[in-house]
XYZ file of C-alpha atoms in Angstrom:
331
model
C 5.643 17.118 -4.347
C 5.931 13.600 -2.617
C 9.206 13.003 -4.293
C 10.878 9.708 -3.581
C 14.133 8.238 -3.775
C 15.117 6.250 -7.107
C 15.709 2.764 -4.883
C 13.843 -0.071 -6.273
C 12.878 -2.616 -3.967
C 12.795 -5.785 -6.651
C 15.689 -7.340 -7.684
C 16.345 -9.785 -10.327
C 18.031 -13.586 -9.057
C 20.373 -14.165 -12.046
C 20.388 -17.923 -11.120
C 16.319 -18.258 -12.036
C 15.898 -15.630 -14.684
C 14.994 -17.434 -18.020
C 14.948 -14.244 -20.299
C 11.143 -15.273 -21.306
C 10.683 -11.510 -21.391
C 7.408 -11.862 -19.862
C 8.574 -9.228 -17.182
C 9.606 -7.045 -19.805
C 6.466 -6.793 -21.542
C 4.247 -6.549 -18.754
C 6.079 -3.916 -16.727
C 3.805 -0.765 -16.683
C 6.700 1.831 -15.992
C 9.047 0.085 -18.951
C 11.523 -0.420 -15.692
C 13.501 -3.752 -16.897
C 15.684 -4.135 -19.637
C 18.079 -6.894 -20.982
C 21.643 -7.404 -19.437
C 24.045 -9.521 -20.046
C 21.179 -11.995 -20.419
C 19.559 -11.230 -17.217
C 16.266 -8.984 -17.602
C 17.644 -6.365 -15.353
C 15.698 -3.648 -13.271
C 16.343 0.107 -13.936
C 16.108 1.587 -10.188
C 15.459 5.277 -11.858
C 12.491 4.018 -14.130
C 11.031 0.893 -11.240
C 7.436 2.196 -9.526
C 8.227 -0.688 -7.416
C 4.295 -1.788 -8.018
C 5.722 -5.665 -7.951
C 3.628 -6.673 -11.438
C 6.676 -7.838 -12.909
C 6.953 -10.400 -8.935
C 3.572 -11.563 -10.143
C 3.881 -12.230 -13.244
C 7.144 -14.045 -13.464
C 6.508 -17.979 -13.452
C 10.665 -18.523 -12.625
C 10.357 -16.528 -9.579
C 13.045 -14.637 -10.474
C 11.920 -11.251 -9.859
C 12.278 -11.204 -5.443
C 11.345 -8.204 -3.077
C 13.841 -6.963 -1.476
C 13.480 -8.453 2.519
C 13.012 -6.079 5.577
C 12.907 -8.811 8.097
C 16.860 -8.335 9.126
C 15.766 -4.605 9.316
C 12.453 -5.258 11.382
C 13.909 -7.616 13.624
C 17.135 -5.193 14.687
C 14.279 -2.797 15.726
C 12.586 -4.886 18.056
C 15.525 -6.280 19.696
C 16.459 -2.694 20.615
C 15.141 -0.933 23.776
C 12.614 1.422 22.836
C 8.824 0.538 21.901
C 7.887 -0.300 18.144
C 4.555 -0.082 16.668
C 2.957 -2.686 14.054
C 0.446 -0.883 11.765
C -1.482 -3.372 9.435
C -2.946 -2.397 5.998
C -6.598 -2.188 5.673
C -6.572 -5.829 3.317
C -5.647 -8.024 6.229
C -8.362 -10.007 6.100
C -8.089 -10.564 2.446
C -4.497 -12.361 3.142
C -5.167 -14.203 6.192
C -8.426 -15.430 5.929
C -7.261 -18.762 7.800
C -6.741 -16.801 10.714
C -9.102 -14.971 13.321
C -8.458 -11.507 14.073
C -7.867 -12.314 17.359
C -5.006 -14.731 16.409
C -3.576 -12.321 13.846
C -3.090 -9.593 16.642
C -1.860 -11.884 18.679
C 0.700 -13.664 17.137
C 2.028 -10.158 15.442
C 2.137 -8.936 19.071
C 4.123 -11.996 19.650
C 6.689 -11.293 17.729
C 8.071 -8.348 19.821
C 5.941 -5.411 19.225
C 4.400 -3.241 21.936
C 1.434 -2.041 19.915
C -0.480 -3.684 16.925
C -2.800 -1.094 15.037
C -5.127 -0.956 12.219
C -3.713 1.950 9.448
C -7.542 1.850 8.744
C -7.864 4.702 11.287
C -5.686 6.862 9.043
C -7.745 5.873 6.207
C -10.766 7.533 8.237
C -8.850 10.734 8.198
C -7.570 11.295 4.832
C -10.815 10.404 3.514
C -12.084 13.124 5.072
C -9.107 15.545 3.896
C -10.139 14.770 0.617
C -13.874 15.284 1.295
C -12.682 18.458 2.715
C -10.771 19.232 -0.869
C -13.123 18.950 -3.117
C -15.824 21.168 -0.403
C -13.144 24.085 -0.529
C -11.049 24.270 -3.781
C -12.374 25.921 -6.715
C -14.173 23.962 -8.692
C -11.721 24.513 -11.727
C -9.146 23.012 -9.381
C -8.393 19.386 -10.760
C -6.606 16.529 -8.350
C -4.857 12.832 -8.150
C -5.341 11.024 -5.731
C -2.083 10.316 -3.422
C -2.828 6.954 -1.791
C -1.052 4.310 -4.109
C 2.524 5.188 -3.982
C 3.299 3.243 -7.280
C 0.896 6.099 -8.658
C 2.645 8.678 -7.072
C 6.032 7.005 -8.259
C 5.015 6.963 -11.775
C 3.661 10.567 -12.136
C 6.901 11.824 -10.545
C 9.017 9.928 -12.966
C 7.232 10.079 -16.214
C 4.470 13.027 -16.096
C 6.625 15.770 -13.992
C 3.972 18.389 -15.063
C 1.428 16.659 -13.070
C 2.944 16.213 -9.590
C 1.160 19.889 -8.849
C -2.181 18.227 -9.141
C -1.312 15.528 -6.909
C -3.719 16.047 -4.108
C -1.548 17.879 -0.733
C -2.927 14.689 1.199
C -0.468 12.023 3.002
C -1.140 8.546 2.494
C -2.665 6.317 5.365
C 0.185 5.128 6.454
C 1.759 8.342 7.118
C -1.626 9.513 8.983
C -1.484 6.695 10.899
C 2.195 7.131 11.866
C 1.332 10.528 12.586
C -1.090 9.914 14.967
C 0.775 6.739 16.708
C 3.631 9.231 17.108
C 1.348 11.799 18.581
C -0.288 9.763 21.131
C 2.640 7.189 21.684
C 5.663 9.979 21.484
C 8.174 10.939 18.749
C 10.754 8.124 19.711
C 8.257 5.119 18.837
C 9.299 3.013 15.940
C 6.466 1.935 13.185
C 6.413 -0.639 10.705
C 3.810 -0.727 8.209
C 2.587 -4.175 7.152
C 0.707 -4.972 4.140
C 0.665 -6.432 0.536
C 2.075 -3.429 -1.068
C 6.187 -3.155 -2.306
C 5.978 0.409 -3.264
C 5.402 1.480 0.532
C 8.849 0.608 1.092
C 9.651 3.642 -1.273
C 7.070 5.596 0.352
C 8.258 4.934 3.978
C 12.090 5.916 2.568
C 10.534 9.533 0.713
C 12.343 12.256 1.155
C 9.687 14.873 2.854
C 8.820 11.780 4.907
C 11.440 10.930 7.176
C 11.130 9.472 10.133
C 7.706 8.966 10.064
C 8.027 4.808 9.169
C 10.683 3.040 10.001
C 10.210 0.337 8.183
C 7.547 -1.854 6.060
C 6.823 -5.540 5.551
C 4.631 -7.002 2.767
C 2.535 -10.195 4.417
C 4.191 -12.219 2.584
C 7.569 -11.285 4.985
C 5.060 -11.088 8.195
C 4.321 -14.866 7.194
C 7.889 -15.380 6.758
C 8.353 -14.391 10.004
C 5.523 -16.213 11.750
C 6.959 -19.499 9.721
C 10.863 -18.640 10.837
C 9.687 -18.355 14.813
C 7.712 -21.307 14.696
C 4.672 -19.600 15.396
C 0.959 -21.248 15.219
C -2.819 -20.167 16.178
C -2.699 -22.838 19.256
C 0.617 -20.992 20.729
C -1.353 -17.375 20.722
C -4.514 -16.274 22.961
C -6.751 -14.088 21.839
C -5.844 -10.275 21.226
C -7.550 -7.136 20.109
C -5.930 -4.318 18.231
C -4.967 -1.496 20.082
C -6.458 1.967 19.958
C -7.895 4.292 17.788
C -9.733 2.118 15.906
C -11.447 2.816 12.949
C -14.734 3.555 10.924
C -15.022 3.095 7.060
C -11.239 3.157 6.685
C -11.094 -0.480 5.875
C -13.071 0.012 2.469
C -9.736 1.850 1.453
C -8.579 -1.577 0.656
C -11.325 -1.780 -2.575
C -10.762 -0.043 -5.607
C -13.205 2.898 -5.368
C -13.277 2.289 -1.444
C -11.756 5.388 -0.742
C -14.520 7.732 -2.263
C -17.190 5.320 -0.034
C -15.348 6.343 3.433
C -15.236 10.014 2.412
C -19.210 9.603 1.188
C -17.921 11.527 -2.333
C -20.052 10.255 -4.986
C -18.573 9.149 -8.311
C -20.887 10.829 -10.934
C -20.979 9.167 -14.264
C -23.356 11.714 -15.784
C -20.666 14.375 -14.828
C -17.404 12.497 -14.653
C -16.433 14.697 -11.387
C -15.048 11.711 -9.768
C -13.426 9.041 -11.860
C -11.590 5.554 -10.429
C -9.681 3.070 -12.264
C -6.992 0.764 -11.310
C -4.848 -1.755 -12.405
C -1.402 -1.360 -14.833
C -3.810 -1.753 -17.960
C -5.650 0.777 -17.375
C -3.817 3.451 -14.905
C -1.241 4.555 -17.747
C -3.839 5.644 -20.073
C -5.874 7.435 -17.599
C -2.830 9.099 -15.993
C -1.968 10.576 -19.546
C -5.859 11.466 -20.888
C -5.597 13.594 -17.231
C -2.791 15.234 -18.308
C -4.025 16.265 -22.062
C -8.129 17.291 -20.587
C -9.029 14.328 -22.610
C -10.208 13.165 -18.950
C -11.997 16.273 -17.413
C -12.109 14.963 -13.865
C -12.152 17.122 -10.937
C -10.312 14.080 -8.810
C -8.882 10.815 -10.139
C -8.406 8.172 -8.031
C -6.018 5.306 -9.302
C -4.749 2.401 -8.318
C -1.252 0.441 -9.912
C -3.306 -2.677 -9.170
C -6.961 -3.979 -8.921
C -7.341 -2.482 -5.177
C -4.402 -3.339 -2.424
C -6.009 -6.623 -2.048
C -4.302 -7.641 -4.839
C -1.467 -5.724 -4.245
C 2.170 -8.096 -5.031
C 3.086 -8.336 -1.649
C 0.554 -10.649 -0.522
C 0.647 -14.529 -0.895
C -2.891 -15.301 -0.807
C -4.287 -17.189 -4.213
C -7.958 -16.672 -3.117
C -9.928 -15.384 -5.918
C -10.679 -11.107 -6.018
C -14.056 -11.578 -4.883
C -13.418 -13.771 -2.137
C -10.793 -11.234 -0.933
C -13.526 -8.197 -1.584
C -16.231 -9.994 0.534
C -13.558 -10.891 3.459
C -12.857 -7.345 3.180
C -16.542 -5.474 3.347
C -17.377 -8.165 5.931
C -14.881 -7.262 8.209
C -15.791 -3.324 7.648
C -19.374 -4.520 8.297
C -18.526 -6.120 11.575
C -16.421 -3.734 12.885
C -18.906 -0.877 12.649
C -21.480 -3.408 14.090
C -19.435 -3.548 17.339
């Protein structure tokens, strides 16, 4: 069992909210309800997935900042480790990867890593899974953390068939930790809210000390001033990785792990997105879905996760994405 805290990450700004109730009726997890006029998140119900960020036009609905708490950490003496999500270059797509690295490395931290590499090894933990469990033995994928959120809080019986596998991002810290030493500090970067639950789980601590969406990292760039022609050229530290970066995609993770998705047998089945993932988390639970793994996602692959601040269109984000796989594994 993953089990995470009940701290939501969103909060509501009292001085925007327009009670148009769109947040209410889009909220997957029923999380937000009406107080005192303000449409108010429940901390006990919130997944933290962000739809309700996207989807309000007041901007009323705010993350929760880490920057204060990123910033202490590399102003104090020991080294601190930047590990970047796998749909970098779906956000920044105005920026090399060169200049990325750089100008993250800029901003005070010793190492700058790809959590792609983790991605390399759960995928094959969960290759490894399905190879050895019996074949009665019936999984959910552990990944997406809004996922792992929801089943905890609303399908209890099912957090036993949540696959024993960590997330990326804890592989990743793992490994940083093994090569770099138990006293390095990580911060995970990427477009995703619900890692900031994740990274504060209780059978995961001290493993990440922190997390920043890219919309923060930007913040960040923008409060030091920072800009492509300050930077030189930089290259992400080691171990880099293979087919990780297709973790990004919707269905990327069963590409890295080469599991096939069988729609004659429904072995494997993916689906993603807050229209879809309820249903397929509850069909799972009644056999209605007879699926040996299910891999789900709270939104349309981490590209689109709520964190980001890209407005580039899905499939511009995909190709960016596959390209970048492609060239890496050119190299």
């Amino acid at each position: 069992m993953i089990r995470y805290n009940n701290t939501s990450f969103i909060k509501t700004n009292s001085d925007r909210c327009r009670v148009c109730y769109t947040c209410v009726r889009e909220c997957p997890a029923k999380a937000i309800r009406i107080v005192s006029g303000q449409a108010d998140v429940i901390p006990e119900r919130c997944i933290s997935c962000g739809n309700c960020v996207q989807v309000c036009s007041q901007n009323a609905k705010q993350v929760v900042s880490s920057i204060s708490q990123v910033e202490a950490l590399l102003q104090e003496k020991g080294k601190v480790a930047a590990c970047i999500a796998p749909s970098f270059p779906a956000e920044f797509a105005e920026l090399e990867t060169a200049n990325l690295v750089a100008m993250v490395r800029a901003l005070g931290f010793e190492y700058v890593t790809e959590v792609a590499y983790g991605a390399d090894l759960v995928a094959r933990q969960y290759k490894k899974l399905l190879d050895e469990s019996s074949p009665d033995k019936r999984y959910i994928a552990t990944s997406c953390p809004a996922i792992v959120s929801y089943i905890e809080k609303y399908h209890p019986e099912l957090t036993a068939s949540l696959a024993p596998i960590v997330s990326p991002m804890i592989a990743m810290a793992r490994v940083l930790h093994k090569i770099h030493g138990d006293d390095l500090k990580i911060v995970f970067i990427g477009p995703c809210i619900a890692k900031k639950c994740e990274a504060d789980g209780i059978n995961v601590p001290n493993e990440v000390d922190a997390v920043l969406t890219f919309s923060e990292l930007r913040q960040m760039f923008a409060d030091k001033n920072m800009a492509v022609q300050d930077t030189h050229d930089d290259h992400f530290d080691p171990p880099h990785p293979s087919l990780g970066g297709l973790f990004a995609l919707s269905g990327g993770m069963l590409q890295t792990a080469g599991i096939q998705e069988d729609l004659l047998t429904t072995t494997i089945v993916t689906t993603d997105g807050k229209s879809h993932f309820p249903n397929a988390i509850t069909e799972f639970e009644n056999g209605t879905l007879d699926a040996r793994l299910l891999e789900v996602l709270a939104c349309h692959g981490c590209i689109m996760g709520a964190g980001r601040q890209t407005d580039a269109s899905v499939f511009d984000r995909r190709g960016r994405v596959s390209q970048y796989v492609r060239k890496c594994m050119e190299t």
